[in-house]
């Protein structure tokens, strides 16, 4: 079996606040090690070390990226062993399935010198209670305003949308994906994010996730041209026909969809407009243009001035939100550095070794 290395986001800084799909991403796993009691600056390097070491012994590794600090990890999943190692630090929220059986809390506090942190108690509290929280909330508020402006952006296109034609395109896509086929089993639906709003702007892993698939459909169009609605209908159809489906939600609005992958078919379809705009690079790639198919001709030109103003206001709010995330990240960096300096690396290494020994017995 060829080695599969995947990169996803399971949590996001969205227009609706910090939202996760941990329940869906981790469904069906037999064991989840939750590293708690410290900050991400201690947990992320540990997750990375375990992931890299154990990836030599398994063919399927899935990295869950952090939306807070580019290049850091919220977790790593080993699907063959049905095990995950996850960061349990603030603000990640867990709803346990079977504490101590499925979820195993690994408290890392004993690996951190409390006496080294004690002099910084007030500063740590201020970072958490006021500054990081406040900057994050400011980002979510700006993202929320951006989403409201995005609704304005959609309005002219919704008004000029040929719904019959949009439905026809959806029916064509469903036929392309499934024909008359059905599988006699219950579908597994796994939800996550297409990408994330990060301190350095939007990031996604679309090309990596779809590169090995047989066929990719690139949806082009405008806001309000029916892209997300099409994907939602495709998910329902896949589920009804018994096909496993990966559902990738929009990083700005978790209520909207940006990509669907049907692994059993080797097919993917995704919104290929900014901020995740891509173009076909393989012979098998295909474009579905919702603007030419379902929007009244001349709509862009008719609302040109109005749309330019909306786009400028939307871009400004996204910039403001990103700046707030960056300010929060800089505070996180200071907090992480403090904890990293106070951490006993030999103890952390021993914890990692203990977890890897258990995993090795499962392999």
Short mmCIF file of C-alpha atoms in Angstrom, two decimals:
data_model
loop_
_atom_site.label_atom_id
_atom_site.label_comp_id
_atom_site.label_asym_id
_atom_site.label_seq_id
_atom_site.Cartn_x
_atom_site.Cartn_y
_atom_site.Cartn_z
CA UNK A 1 0.00 0.00 0.00
CA UNK A 2 1.36 3.43 -1.00
CA UNK A 3 2.03 5.84 1.81
CA UNK A 4 -0.72 8.42 2.24
CA UNK A 5 0.14 11.69 3.95
CA UNK A 6 -2.76 14.11 4.29
CA UNK A 7 -2.96 17.68 5.57
CA UNK A 8 -6.24 19.09 6.91
CA UNK A 9 -7.79 21.67 9.23
CA UNK A 10 -10.29 20.51 11.86
CA UNK A 11 -10.72 23.88 13.58
CA UNK A 12 -11.05 27.41 12.31
CA UNK A 13 -11.10 31.13 13.04
CA UNK A 14 -14.45 31.86 11.40
CA UNK A 15 -17.09 34.55 11.07
CA UNK A 16 -19.03 32.56 13.69
CA UNK A 17 -16.13 32.38 16.15
CA UNK A 18 -13.71 29.54 16.83
CA UNK A 19 -15.43 26.39 15.55
CA UNK A 20 -14.17 22.82 15.35
CA UNK A 21 -15.11 19.59 13.58
CA UNK A 22 -13.16 17.41 16.02
CA UNK A 23 -16.14 15.12 16.67
CA UNK A 24 -16.41 14.32 12.97
CA UNK A 25 -12.69 14.13 12.19
CA UNK A 26 -12.00 11.78 15.11
CA UNK A 27 -15.13 9.61 14.76
CA UNK A 28 -14.50 5.87 14.84
CA UNK A 29 -11.08 6.12 16.47
CA UNK A 30 -10.40 3.70 19.29
CA UNK A 31 -7.95 5.89 21.17
CA UNK A 32 -7.29 9.64 21.32
CA UNK A 33 -4.37 10.88 23.39
CA UNK A 34 -5.08 14.46 24.52
CA UNK A 35 -2.00 16.42 25.54
CA UNK A 36 -3.18 18.86 28.21
CA UNK A 37 -2.01 21.10 31.05
CA UNK A 38 0.29 23.33 29.00
CA UNK A 39 0.25 25.54 25.87
CA UNK A 40 0.49 24.74 22.16
CA UNK A 41 4.16 25.75 22.07
CA UNK A 42 4.88 22.64 24.14
CA UNK A 43 2.29 20.28 22.62
CA UNK A 44 2.81 20.98 18.91
CA UNK A 45 6.52 19.98 18.78
CA UNK A 46 5.61 16.82 20.72
CA UNK A 47 2.83 15.96 18.25
CA UNK A 48 5.22 16.61 15.36
CA UNK A 49 7.96 14.41 16.86
CA UNK A 50 5.55 11.51 17.48
CA UNK A 51 3.99 11.92 14.03
CA UNK A 52 7.29 11.91 12.17
CA UNK A 53 8.69 8.94 14.10
CA UNK A 54 5.56 6.79 13.81
CA UNK A 55 4.97 7.68 10.15
CA UNK A 56 7.87 5.32 9.37
CA UNK A 57 5.77 2.43 10.69
CA UNK A 58 2.39 3.14 9.14
CA UNK A 59 1.12 3.97 5.66
CA UNK A 60 -1.54 6.51 6.62
CA UNK A 61 -0.69 9.74 8.42
CA UNK A 62 -3.04 12.70 8.65
CA UNK A 63 -1.70 16.00 9.99
CA UNK A 64 -4.21 18.39 11.56
CA UNK A 65 -2.84 21.91 11.21
CA UNK A 66 -3.27 24.72 13.73
CA UNK A 67 -5.22 27.78 12.53
CA UNK A 68 -3.50 29.90 15.21
CA UNK A 69 0.18 29.47 14.36
CA UNK A 70 1.25 28.62 10.80
CA UNK A 71 3.43 25.51 10.77
CA UNK A 72 2.15 24.13 14.08
CA UNK A 73 -0.10 21.10 14.56
CA UNK A 74 -3.31 20.53 16.48
CA UNK A 75 -2.98 16.79 16.04
CA UNK A 76 -1.92 13.75 14.05
CA UNK A 77 -4.12 10.79 13.13
CA UNK A 78 -2.93 7.24 12.37
CA UNK A 79 -5.95 5.70 10.64
CA UNK A 80 -4.54 2.17 10.36
CA UNK A 81 -4.26 2.03 14.16
CA UNK A 82 -7.40 4.15 14.72
CA UNK A 83 -5.40 6.43 17.01
CA UNK A 84 -4.89 10.20 17.25
CA UNK A 85 -2.57 12.43 19.28
CA UNK A 86 -4.26 15.79 19.90
CA UNK A 87 -3.49 19.15 21.47
CA UNK A 88 -5.81 19.80 24.41
CA UNK A 89 -4.70 23.37 25.16
CA UNK A 90 -6.95 26.45 25.10
CA UNK A 91 -9.25 27.13 23.26
CA UNK A 92 -9.68 23.61 21.88
CA UNK A 93 -12.92 22.13 23.19
CA UNK A 94 -13.50 18.42 23.73
CA UNK A 95 -16.72 16.50 24.13
CA UNK A 96 -15.52 13.13 25.44
CA UNK A 97 -16.99 9.85 24.21
CA UNK A 98 -15.46 7.54 26.82
CA UNK A 99 -12.99 9.32 29.15
CA UNK A 100 -10.05 7.13 30.10
CA UNK A 101 -11.00 4.53 27.49
CA UNK A 102 -11.24 6.35 24.15
CA UNK A 103 -9.84 9.70 25.33
CA UNK A 104 -6.68 9.41 27.37
CA UNK A 105 -5.59 12.63 29.06
CA UNK A 106 -1.83 13.07 29.12
CA UNK A 107 -1.13 15.89 31.59
CA UNK A 108 2.15 17.58 30.72
CA UNK A 109 2.20 19.92 33.74
CA UNK A 110 4.76 17.76 35.53
CA UNK A 111 7.15 18.37 32.64
CA UNK A 112 7.03 22.14 33.15
CA UNK A 113 8.90 23.91 35.97
CA UNK A 114 6.13 25.76 37.81
CA UNK A 115 8.72 27.65 39.86
CA UNK A 116 10.10 29.11 36.61
CA UNK A 117 6.63 30.25 35.57
CA UNK A 118 5.56 31.61 38.99
CA UNK A 119 7.17 35.07 38.56
CA UNK A 120 5.17 35.51 35.33
CA UNK A 121 1.80 34.53 36.83
CA UNK A 122 0.18 37.97 36.37
CA UNK A 123 1.55 38.34 32.85
CA UNK A 124 0.32 34.87 31.83
CA UNK A 125 -3.13 35.65 33.23
CA UNK A 126 -3.19 38.97 31.37
CA UNK A 127 -2.16 37.32 28.10
CA UNK A 128 -4.92 34.74 28.41
CA UNK A 129 -7.78 36.64 30.00
CA UNK A 130 -7.41 39.90 28.17
CA UNK A 131 -5.02 40.14 25.29
CA UNK A 132 -5.16 36.82 23.37
CA UNK A 133 -8.90 36.48 24.00
CA UNK A 134 -9.57 40.13 23.06
CA UNK A 135 -7.51 40.00 19.86
CA UNK A 136 -9.17 36.72 18.83
CA UNK A 137 -12.64 38.15 19.49
CA UNK A 138 -11.74 41.24 17.44
CA UNK A 139 -10.75 38.93 14.56
CA UNK A 140 -14.05 37.01 14.79
CA UNK A 141 -16.00 40.27 14.82
CA UNK A 142 -14.20 41.50 11.69
CA UNK A 143 -14.75 38.13 9.98
CA UNK A 144 -18.44 38.41 10.95
CA UNK A 145 -18.64 41.85 9.32
CA UNK A 146 -16.87 40.46 6.25
CA UNK A 147 -19.48 37.70 6.00
CA UNK A 148 -22.30 40.25 6.16
CA UNK A 149 -20.62 42.19 3.35
CA UNK A 150 -20.27 38.90 1.45
CA UNK A 151 -24.06 38.54 1.68
CA UNK A 152 -24.30 41.92 -0.10
CA UNK A 153 -21.88 40.58 -2.71
CA UNK A 154 -24.11 37.58 -3.33
CA UNK A 155 -27.35 39.57 -3.70
CA UNK A 156 -27.03 40.74 -7.35
CA UNK A 157 -26.04 37.25 -8.47
CA UNK A 158 -28.84 35.53 -6.53
CA UNK A 159 -31.24 38.00 -8.14
CA UNK A 160 -29.94 37.03 -11.58
CA UNK A 161 -29.61 33.30 -10.91
CA UNK A 162 -31.42 30.89 -13.21
CA UNK A 163 -32.38 28.32 -10.56
CA UNK A 164 -33.62 25.77 -13.09
CA UNK A 165 -30.27 25.84 -14.85
CA UNK A 166 -28.36 25.69 -11.53
CA UNK A 167 -30.40 22.61 -10.60
CA UNK A 168 -29.67 21.11 -14.03
CA UNK A 169 -25.92 21.55 -13.47
CA UNK A 170 -26.27 19.87 -10.07
CA UNK A 171 -28.13 16.93 -11.63
CA UNK A 172 -25.38 16.61 -14.25
CA UNK A 173 -22.71 16.55 -11.53
CA UNK A 174 -24.61 13.90 -9.54
CA UNK A 175 -24.89 11.79 -12.72
CA UNK A 176 -21.15 12.23 -13.40
CA UNK A 177 -20.30 11.12 -9.87
CA UNK A 178 -22.71 8.21 -9.40
CA UNK A 179 -24.70 7.37 -12.52
CA UNK A 180 -27.26 4.82 -11.34
CA UNK A 181 -24.92 3.21 -8.81
CA UNK A 182 -25.68 2.56 -5.16
CA UNK A 183 -23.72 0.78 -2.47
CA UNK A 184 -25.44 -1.49 0.00
CA UNK A 185 -23.89 0.04 3.10
CA UNK A 186 -24.18 2.99 5.42
CA UNK A 187 -22.15 5.98 4.25
CA UNK A 188 -19.48 7.52 6.45
CA UNK A 189 -19.58 11.31 6.38
CA UNK A 190 -16.46 13.07 7.65
CA UNK A 191 -16.50 16.86 8.04
CA UNK A 192 -13.55 19.25 8.24
CA UNK A 193 -12.40 22.59 6.82
CA UNK A 194 -11.18 23.28 3.31
CA UNK A 195 -8.59 25.67 4.73
CA UNK A 196 -8.18 28.21 7.49
CA UNK A 197 -7.95 31.90 8.17
CA UNK A 198 -4.49 32.13 9.72
CA UNK A 199 -2.31 35.00 11.04
CA UNK A 200 -0.62 35.01 7.62
CA UNK A 201 -3.82 34.95 5.59
CA UNK A 202 -5.90 32.11 4.11
CA UNK A 203 -4.21 28.71 3.76
CA UNK A 204 -5.51 25.50 2.18
CA UNK A 205 -4.26 22.05 1.14
CA UNK A 206 -6.60 21.47 -1.83
CA UNK A 207 -3.95 20.46 -4.34
CA UNK A 208 -2.31 17.98 -1.94
CA UNK A 209 -5.67 16.47 -0.98
CA UNK A 210 -6.84 16.02 -4.57
CA UNK A 211 -3.58 15.29 -6.42
CA UNK A 212 -3.86 11.48 -6.31
CA UNK A 213 -7.57 11.34 -7.24
CA UNK A 214 -8.74 10.17 -10.64
CA UNK A 215 -10.65 13.33 -11.49
CA UNK A 216 -11.08 16.86 -10.18
CA UNK A 217 -13.89 19.29 -10.95
CA UNK A 218 -13.04 22.98 -10.52
CA UNK A 219 -16.14 25.09 -9.86
CA UNK A 220 -15.86 28.65 -11.12
CA UNK A 221 -18.46 31.34 -10.55
CA UNK A 222 -19.39 34.26 -8.33
CA UNK A 223 -20.70 34.58 -4.77
CA UNK A 224 -24.33 33.47 -4.83
CA UNK A 225 -24.06 31.45 -8.05
CA UNK A 226 -25.05 28.17 -6.37
CA UNK A 227 -21.67 26.53 -5.73
CA UNK A 228 -22.20 25.62 -2.06
CA UNK A 229 -25.83 24.56 -2.69
CA UNK A 230 -24.62 22.16 -5.38
CA UNK A 231 -22.05 20.64 -3.01
CA UNK A 232 -24.65 20.21 -0.23
CA UNK A 233 -26.96 18.32 -2.61
CA UNK A 234 -24.04 16.14 -3.73
CA UNK A 235 -23.30 15.21 -0.10
CA UNK A 236 -26.94 14.21 0.49
CA UNK A 237 -26.88 12.10 -2.68
CA UNK A 238 -23.61 10.37 -1.70
CA UNK A 239 -25.02 9.57 1.72
CA UNK A 240 -28.28 8.23 0.29
CA UNK A 241 -26.36 5.98 -2.12
CA UNK A 242 -24.04 4.61 0.59
CA UNK A 243 -20.83 6.33 -0.55
CA UNK A 244 -18.35 7.58 2.05
CA UNK A 245 -17.87 11.30 1.64
CA UNK A 246 -15.41 13.91 2.88
CA UNK A 247 -17.10 17.26 3.37
CA UNK A 248 -14.92 20.37 3.48
CA UNK A 249 -16.56 23.43 5.01
CA UNK A 250 -15.71 27.05 4.22
CA UNK A 251 -13.07 28.52 6.53
CA UNK A 252 -14.97 31.83 6.77
CA UNK A 253 -18.50 30.44 7.08
CA UNK A 254 -18.76 26.88 8.47
CA UNK A 255 -22.39 26.76 7.25
CA UNK A 256 -21.14 26.84 3.66
CA UNK A 257 -19.32 24.08 1.74
CA UNK A 258 -16.24 24.47 -0.45
CA UNK A 259 -15.21 20.93 -1.43
CA UNK A 260 -16.50 17.36 -1.56
CA UNK A 261 -14.37 14.25 -2.06
CA UNK A 262 -15.85 10.80 -2.71
CA UNK A 263 -12.85 8.52 -2.00
CA UNK A 264 -14.48 5.32 -3.30
CA UNK A 265 -14.95 7.03 -6.66
CA UNK A 266 -11.63 8.87 -6.67
CA UNK A 267 -13.52 12.09 -7.40
CA UNK A 268 -13.34 15.61 -6.00
CA UNK A 269 -15.23 18.82 -6.70
CA UNK A 270 -14.38 22.17 -5.16
CA UNK A 271 -15.03 25.88 -5.24
CA UNK A 272 -12.04 27.16 -7.18
CA UNK A 273 -12.51 30.90 -6.67
CA UNK A 274 -10.54 33.32 -4.46
CA UNK A 275 -9.11 32.92 -1.86
CA UNK A 276 -8.58 29.32 -3.05
CA UNK A 277 -8.41 29.88 -6.79
CA UNK A 278 -6.77 27.11 -8.81
CA UNK A 279 -6.71 26.14 -12.45
CA UNK A 280 -6.65 22.76 -14.18
CA UNK A 281 -3.17 21.25 -14.50
CA UNK A 282 -4.02 17.67 -15.55
CA UNK A 283 -5.73 16.30 -18.64
CA UNK A 284 -8.47 14.81 -16.47
CA UNK A 285 -9.25 18.12 -14.70
CA UNK A 286 -12.53 19.75 -15.67
CA UNK A 287 -14.08 23.19 -15.09
CA UNK A 288 -17.73 23.78 -14.18
CA UNK A 289 -18.51 27.47 -14.72
CA UNK A 290 -21.61 28.45 -12.75
CA UNK A 291 -21.47 32.06 -13.97
CA UNK A 292 -21.78 31.19 -17.66
CA UNK A 293 -24.23 28.36 -16.98
CA UNK A 294 -26.62 29.89 -14.44
CA UNK A 295 -26.19 33.69 -14.14
CA UNK A 296 -27.85 36.17 -16.51
CA UNK A 297 -25.33 37.50 -19.05
CA UNK A 298 -24.06 41.01 -18.31
CA UNK A 299 -24.60 40.78 -14.53
CA UNK A 300 -20.95 41.63 -13.80
CA UNK A 301 -21.11 44.71 -16.02
CA UNK A 302 -24.53 45.84 -14.77
CA UNK A 303 -23.40 45.97 -11.12
CA UNK A 304 -19.74 46.83 -11.76
CA UNK A 305 -19.49 49.91 -9.51
CA UNK A 306 -21.57 48.44 -6.70
CA UNK A 307 -19.55 45.20 -6.76
CA UNK A 308 -16.23 47.06 -6.74
CA UNK A 309 -17.30 48.92 -3.58
CA UNK A 310 -18.48 45.69 -1.92
CA UNK A 311 -15.26 43.88 -2.78
CA UNK A 312 -13.14 46.74 -1.39
CA UNK A 313 -15.08 46.77 1.91
CA UNK A 314 -14.93 42.97 2.17
CA UNK A 315 -11.15 42.93 1.52
CA UNK A 316 -10.63 45.61 4.19
CA UNK A 317 -12.52 43.60 6.83
CA UNK A 318 -10.54 40.44 6.01
CA UNK A 319 -7.32 42.48 6.38
CA UNK A 320 -8.48 43.79 9.77
CA UNK A 321 -9.36 40.28 10.94
CA UNK A 322 -6.02 38.88 9.78
CA UNK A 323 -4.17 41.70 11.57
CA UNK A 324 -6.01 40.80 14.81
CA UNK A 325 -5.08 37.13 14.38
CA UNK A 326 -1.45 38.14 13.86
CA UNK A 327 -1.51 40.30 17.00
CA UNK A 328 -2.95 37.34 18.96
CA UNK A 329 -0.32 35.05 17.45
CA UNK A 330 2.51 37.36 18.56
CA UNK A 331 1.18 37.16 22.12
CA UNK A 332 0.85 33.39 21.80
CA UNK A 333 4.48 33.25 20.69
CA UNK A 334 5.59 35.03 23.86
CA UNK A 335 3.46 32.72 25.99
CA UNK A 336 4.73 29.64 24.13
CA UNK A 337 8.36 30.72 24.50
CA UNK A 338 7.91 31.14 28.24
CA UNK A 339 6.49 27.63 28.64
CA UNK A 340 9.02 26.07 26.27
CA UNK A 341 11.90 27.51 28.31
CA UNK A 342 10.33 26.15 31.50
CA UNK A 343 9.76 22.69 30.00
CA UNK A 344 11.93 19.72 30.93
CA UNK A 345 12.75 18.31 27.48
CA UNK A 346 13.88 14.95 28.88
CA UNK A 347 10.48 14.48 30.59
CA UNK A 348 8.64 15.46 27.42
CA UNK A 349 10.76 13.01 25.46
CA UNK A 350 9.87 10.29 27.96
CA UNK A 351 6.15 11.03 27.52
CA UNK A 352 6.52 10.86 23.74
CA UNK A 353 8.43 7.60 24.03
CA UNK A 354 5.73 6.08 26.24
CA UNK A 355 3.01 6.96 23.72
CA UNK A 356 5.09 5.65 20.79
CA UNK A 357 5.74 2.38 22.62
CA UNK A 358 1.99 1.85 22.98
CA UNK A 359 1.45 2.69 19.33
CA UNK A 360 4.22 0.33 18.25
CA UNK A 361 2.40 -2.52 19.98
CA UNK A 362 -0.71 -1.74 17.94
CA UNK A 363 1.16 -1.81 14.63
#
